[in-house]
CSV table of C-alpha atoms in Angstrom, one decimal:
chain,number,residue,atom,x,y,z
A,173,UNK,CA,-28.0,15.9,-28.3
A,174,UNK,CA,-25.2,13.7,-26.7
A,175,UNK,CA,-26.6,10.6,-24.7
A,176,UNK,CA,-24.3,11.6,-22.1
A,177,UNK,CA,-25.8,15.5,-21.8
A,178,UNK,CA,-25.4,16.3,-18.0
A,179,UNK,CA,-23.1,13.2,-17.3
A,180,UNK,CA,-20.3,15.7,-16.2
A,181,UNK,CA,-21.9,18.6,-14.6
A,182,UNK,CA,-20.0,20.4,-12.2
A,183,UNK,CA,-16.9,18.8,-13.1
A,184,UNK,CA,-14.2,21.5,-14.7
A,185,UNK,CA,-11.5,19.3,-16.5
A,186,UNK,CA,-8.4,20.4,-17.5
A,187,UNK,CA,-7.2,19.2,-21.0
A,188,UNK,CA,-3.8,19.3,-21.8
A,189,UNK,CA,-3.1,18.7,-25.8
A,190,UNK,CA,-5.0,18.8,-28.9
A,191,UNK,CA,-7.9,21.2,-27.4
A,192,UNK,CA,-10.0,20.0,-30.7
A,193,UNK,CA,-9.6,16.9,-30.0
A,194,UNK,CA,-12.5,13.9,-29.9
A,195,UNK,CA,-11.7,13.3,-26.4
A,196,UNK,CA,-12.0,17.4,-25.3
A,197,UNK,CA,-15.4,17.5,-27.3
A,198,UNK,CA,-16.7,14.5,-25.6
A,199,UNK,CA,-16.1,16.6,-22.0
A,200,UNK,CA,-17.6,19.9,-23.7
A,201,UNK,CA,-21.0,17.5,-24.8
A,202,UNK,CA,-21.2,15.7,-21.1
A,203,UNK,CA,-21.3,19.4,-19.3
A,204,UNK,CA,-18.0,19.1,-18.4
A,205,UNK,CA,-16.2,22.8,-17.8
A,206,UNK,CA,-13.5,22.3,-20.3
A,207,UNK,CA,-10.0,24.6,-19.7
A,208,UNK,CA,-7.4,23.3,-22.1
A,209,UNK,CA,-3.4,23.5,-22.4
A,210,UNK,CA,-0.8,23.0,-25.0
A,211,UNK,CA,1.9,22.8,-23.0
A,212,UNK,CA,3.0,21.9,-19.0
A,213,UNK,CA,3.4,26.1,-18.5
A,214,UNK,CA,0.0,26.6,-19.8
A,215,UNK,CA,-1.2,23.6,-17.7
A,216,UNK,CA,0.5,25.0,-14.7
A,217,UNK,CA,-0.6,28.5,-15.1
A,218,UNK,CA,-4.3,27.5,-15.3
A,219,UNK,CA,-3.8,25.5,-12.0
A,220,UNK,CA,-2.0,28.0,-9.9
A,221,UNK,CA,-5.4,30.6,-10.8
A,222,UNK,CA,-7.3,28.6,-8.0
A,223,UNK,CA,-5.4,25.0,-7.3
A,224,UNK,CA,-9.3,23.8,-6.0
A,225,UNK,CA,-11.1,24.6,-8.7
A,226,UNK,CA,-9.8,21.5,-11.5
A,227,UNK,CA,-11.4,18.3,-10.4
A,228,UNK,CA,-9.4,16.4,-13.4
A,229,UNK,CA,-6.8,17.0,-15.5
A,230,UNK,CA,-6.8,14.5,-18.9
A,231,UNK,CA,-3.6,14.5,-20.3
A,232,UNK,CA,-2.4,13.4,-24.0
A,233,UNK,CA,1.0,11.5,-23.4
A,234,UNK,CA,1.9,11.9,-26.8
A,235,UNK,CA,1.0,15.4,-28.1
A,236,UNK,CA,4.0,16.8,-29.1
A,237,UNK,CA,4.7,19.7,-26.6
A,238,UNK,CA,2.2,18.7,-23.6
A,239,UNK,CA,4.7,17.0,-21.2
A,240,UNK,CA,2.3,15.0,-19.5
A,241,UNK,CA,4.9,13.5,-16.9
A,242,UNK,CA,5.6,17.7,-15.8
A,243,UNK,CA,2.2,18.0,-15.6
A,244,UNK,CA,1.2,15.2,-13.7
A,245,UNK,CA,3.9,16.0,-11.4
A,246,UNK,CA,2.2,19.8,-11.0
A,247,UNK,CA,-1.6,18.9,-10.5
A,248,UNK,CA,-2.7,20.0,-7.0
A,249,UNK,CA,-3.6,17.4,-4.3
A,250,UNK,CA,-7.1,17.1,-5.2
A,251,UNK,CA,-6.8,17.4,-8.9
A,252,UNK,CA,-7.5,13.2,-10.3
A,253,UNK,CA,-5.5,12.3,-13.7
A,254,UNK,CA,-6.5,10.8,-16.7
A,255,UNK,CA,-3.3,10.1,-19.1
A,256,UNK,CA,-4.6,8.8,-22.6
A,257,UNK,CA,-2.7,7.7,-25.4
A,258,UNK,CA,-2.6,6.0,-29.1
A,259,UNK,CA,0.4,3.8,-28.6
A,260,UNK,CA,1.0,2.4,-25.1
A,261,UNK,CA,4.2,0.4,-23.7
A,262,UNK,CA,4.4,-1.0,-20.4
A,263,UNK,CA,7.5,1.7,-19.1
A,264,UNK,CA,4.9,4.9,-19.7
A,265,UNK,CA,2.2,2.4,-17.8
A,266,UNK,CA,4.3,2.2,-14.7
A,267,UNK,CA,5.2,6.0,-15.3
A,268,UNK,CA,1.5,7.0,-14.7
A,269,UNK,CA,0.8,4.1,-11.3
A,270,UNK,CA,4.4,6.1,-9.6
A,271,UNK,CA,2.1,9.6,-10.5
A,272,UNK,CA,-0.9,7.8,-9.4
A,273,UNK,CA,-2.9,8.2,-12.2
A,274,UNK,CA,-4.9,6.6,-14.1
A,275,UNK,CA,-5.1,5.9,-18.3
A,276,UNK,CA,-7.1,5.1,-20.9
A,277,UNK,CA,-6.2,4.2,-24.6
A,278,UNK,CA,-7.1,6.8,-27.0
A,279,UNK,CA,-9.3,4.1,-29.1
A,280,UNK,CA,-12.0,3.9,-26.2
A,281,UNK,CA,-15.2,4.3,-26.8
A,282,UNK,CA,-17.2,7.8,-25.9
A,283,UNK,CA,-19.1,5.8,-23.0
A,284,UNK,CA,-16.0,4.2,-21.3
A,285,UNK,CA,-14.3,7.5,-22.1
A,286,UNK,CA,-16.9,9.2,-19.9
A,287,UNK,CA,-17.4,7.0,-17.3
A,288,UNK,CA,-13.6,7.1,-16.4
A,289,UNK,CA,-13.6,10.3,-15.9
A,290,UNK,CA,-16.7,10.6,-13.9
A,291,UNK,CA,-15.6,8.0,-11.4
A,292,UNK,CA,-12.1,9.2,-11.3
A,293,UNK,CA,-13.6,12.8,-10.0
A,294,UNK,CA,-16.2,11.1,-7.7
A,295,UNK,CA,-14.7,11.5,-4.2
A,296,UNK,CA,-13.0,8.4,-2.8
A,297,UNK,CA,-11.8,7.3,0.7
A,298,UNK,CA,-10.0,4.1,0.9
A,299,UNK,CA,-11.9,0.9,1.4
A,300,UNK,CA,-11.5,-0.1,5.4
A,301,UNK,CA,-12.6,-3.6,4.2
A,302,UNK,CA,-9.8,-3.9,1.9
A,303,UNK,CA,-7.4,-2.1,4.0
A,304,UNK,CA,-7.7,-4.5,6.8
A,305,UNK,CA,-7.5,-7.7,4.8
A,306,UNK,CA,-4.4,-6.4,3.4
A,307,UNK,CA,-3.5,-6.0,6.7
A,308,UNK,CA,-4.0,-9.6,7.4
A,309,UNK,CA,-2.1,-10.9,4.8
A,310,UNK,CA,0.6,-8.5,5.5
A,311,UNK,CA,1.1,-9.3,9.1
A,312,UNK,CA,-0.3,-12.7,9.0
A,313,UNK,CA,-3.4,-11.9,11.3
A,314,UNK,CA,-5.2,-14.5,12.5
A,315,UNK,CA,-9.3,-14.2,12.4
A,316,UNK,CA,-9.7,-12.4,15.4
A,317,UNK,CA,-6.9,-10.0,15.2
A,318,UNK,CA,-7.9,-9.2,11.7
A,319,UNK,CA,-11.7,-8.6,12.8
A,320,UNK,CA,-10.0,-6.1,15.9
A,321,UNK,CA,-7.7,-4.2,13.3
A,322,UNK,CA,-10.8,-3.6,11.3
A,323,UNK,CA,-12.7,-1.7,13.9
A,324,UNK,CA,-10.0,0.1,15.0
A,325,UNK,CA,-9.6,1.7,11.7
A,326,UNK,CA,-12.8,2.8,12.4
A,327,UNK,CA,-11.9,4.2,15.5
A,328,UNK,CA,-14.3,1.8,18.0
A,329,UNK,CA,-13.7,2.0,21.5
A,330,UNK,CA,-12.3,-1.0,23.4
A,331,UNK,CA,-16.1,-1.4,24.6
A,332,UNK,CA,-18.0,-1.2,21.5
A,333,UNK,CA,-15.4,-3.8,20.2
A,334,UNK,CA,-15.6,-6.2,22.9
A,335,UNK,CA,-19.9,-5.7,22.5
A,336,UNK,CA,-19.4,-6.2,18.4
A,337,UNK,CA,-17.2,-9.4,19.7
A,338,UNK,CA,-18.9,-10.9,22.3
A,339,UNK,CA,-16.1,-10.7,24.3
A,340,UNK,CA,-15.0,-9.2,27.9
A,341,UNK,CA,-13.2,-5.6,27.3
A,342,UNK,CA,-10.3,-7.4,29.5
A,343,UNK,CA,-10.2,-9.8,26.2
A,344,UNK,CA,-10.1,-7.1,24.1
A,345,UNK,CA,-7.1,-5.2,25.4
A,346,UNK,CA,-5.1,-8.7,25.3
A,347,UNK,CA,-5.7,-8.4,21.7
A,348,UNK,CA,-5.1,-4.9,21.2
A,349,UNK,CA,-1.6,-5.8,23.1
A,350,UNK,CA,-1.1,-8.6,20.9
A,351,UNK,CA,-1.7,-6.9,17.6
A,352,UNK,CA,0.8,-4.2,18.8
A,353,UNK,CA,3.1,-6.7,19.0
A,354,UNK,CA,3.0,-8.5,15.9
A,355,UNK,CA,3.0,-4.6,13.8
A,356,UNK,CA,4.7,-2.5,15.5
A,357,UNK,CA,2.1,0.0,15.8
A,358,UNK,CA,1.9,1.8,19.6
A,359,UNK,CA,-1.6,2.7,19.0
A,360,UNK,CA,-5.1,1.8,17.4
A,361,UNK,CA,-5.3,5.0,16.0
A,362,UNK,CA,-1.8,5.0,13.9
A,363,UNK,CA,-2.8,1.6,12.0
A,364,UNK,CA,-4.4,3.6,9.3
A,365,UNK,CA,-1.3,5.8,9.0
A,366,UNK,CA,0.9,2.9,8.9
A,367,UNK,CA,-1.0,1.5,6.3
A,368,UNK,CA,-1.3,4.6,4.1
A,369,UNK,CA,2.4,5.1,4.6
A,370,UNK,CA,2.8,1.3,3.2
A,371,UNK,CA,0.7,1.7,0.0
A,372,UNK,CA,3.3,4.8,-0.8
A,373,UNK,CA,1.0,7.9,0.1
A,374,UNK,CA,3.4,10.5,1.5
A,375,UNK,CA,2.6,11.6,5.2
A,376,UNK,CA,1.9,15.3,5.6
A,377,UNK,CA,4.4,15.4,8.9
A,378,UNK,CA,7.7,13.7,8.7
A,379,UNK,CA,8.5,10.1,9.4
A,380,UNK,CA,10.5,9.1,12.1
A,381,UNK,CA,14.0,7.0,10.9
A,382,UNK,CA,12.2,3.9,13.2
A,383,UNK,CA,9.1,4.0,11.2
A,384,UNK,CA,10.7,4.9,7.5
A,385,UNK,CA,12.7,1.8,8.1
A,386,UNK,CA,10.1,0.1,8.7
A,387,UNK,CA,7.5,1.1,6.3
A,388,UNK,CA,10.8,0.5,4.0
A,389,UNK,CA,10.4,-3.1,4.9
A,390,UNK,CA,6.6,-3.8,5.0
A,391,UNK,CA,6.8,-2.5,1.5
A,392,UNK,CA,9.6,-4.5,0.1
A,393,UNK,CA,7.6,-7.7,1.7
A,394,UNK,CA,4.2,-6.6,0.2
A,395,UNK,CA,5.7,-6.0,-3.2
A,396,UNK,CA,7.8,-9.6,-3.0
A,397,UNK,CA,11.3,-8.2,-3.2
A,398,UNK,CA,12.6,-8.4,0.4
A,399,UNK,CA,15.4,-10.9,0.6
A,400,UNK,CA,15.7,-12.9,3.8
């Protein structure tokens, strides 16, 4: 019996090439529900049967026939990617972060195998932490604004933040104001949008021009391309 028996229970993975290969009887041993695909029409059809139900799809960038980049363009929403491959060159590596998946070389090993796969279905929110100090380096926060933007993205009244502060609420709303100022954001509850809309996730409501051109900017800054 596999050492990793049970590691992938309740998780239905879609594999799309060689359904006989290594990798695909690795899932099968680690409980994994296993649907495979030769091709992106096979791929699609078994996602369009119930677009929920496929918590992965691991995809074989070179099997002749699979056309991973269709398929990755296909997955549903909640569906995670896995691309693996024998030979890798950096141009198909920035091909899977614009899909944003994730790859692995075909010469891992069983256990790192596994493990991507089970943390690449575990369900993930973005880090608030993280979020905010990108924020500071982004906007240039100083301490106290950065420590304000982090419990608004938590959604903290103006009183629970002045109590976590140990500052007046009058205080408080001078730094909300400020912070306003220096992003561009109206509101303590649009910071996380703006932010989301920065790192390149797609907004499920349409952007205004104001705030395309600027999320155009933030991410020309961020990435070290704007010229001033």
């Amino acid at each position: 019996m596999s050492n990793f028996a049970e590691w992938l229970n309740s998780v239905t993975v879609l594999y799309v090439g060689d359904g006989k290969s290594t990798q695909a009887g690795w899932l099968e041993s680690a409980g994994a529900q296993v649907l495979t695909a030769a091709s992106a029409e096979e791929a699609r059809s078994a996602c369009e049967k119930d677009p929920t139900a496929i918590d992965a799809a691991v995809v074989e960038a070179d099997y002749s026939g699979a056309g991973w980049l269709g398929v990755a363009r296909d997955l549903p929403g909640s569906c995670a990617l896995l691309v693996i491959a024998h030979d890798v060159e950096p141009s198909l590596l920035e091909t899977i972060v614009t899909v944003r998946g994730d790859f692995l070389s075909k010469a891992a090993t069983q256990a790192d195998f596994l493990f991507r796969v089970k943390n690449i279905t575990k369900l993930s929110v973005p880090s608030m932490r993280r979020l905010a100090a990108n924020a500071t380096k982004l906007w240039s926060l100083p301490r106290q604004l950065s420590r304000l933007l982090y419990y608004n993205l938590w959604s903290y009244s103006d009183q629970e933040i002045a109590d976590a502060m140990g500052l007046s609420r009058h205080t408080i709303q001078e730094y909300q104001d400020e912070l306003r100022r220096r992003t561009g954001v109206r509101t303590k509850h649009a910071y996380l949008r703006r932010l989301l809309e920065y790192a390149g996730e797609e907004p499920p409501l349409s952007m205004s021009d104001n705030t395309r051109a600027h999320v155009t900017q933030f991410r020309r800054r961020s990435e070290g391309t704007d010229q001033i």
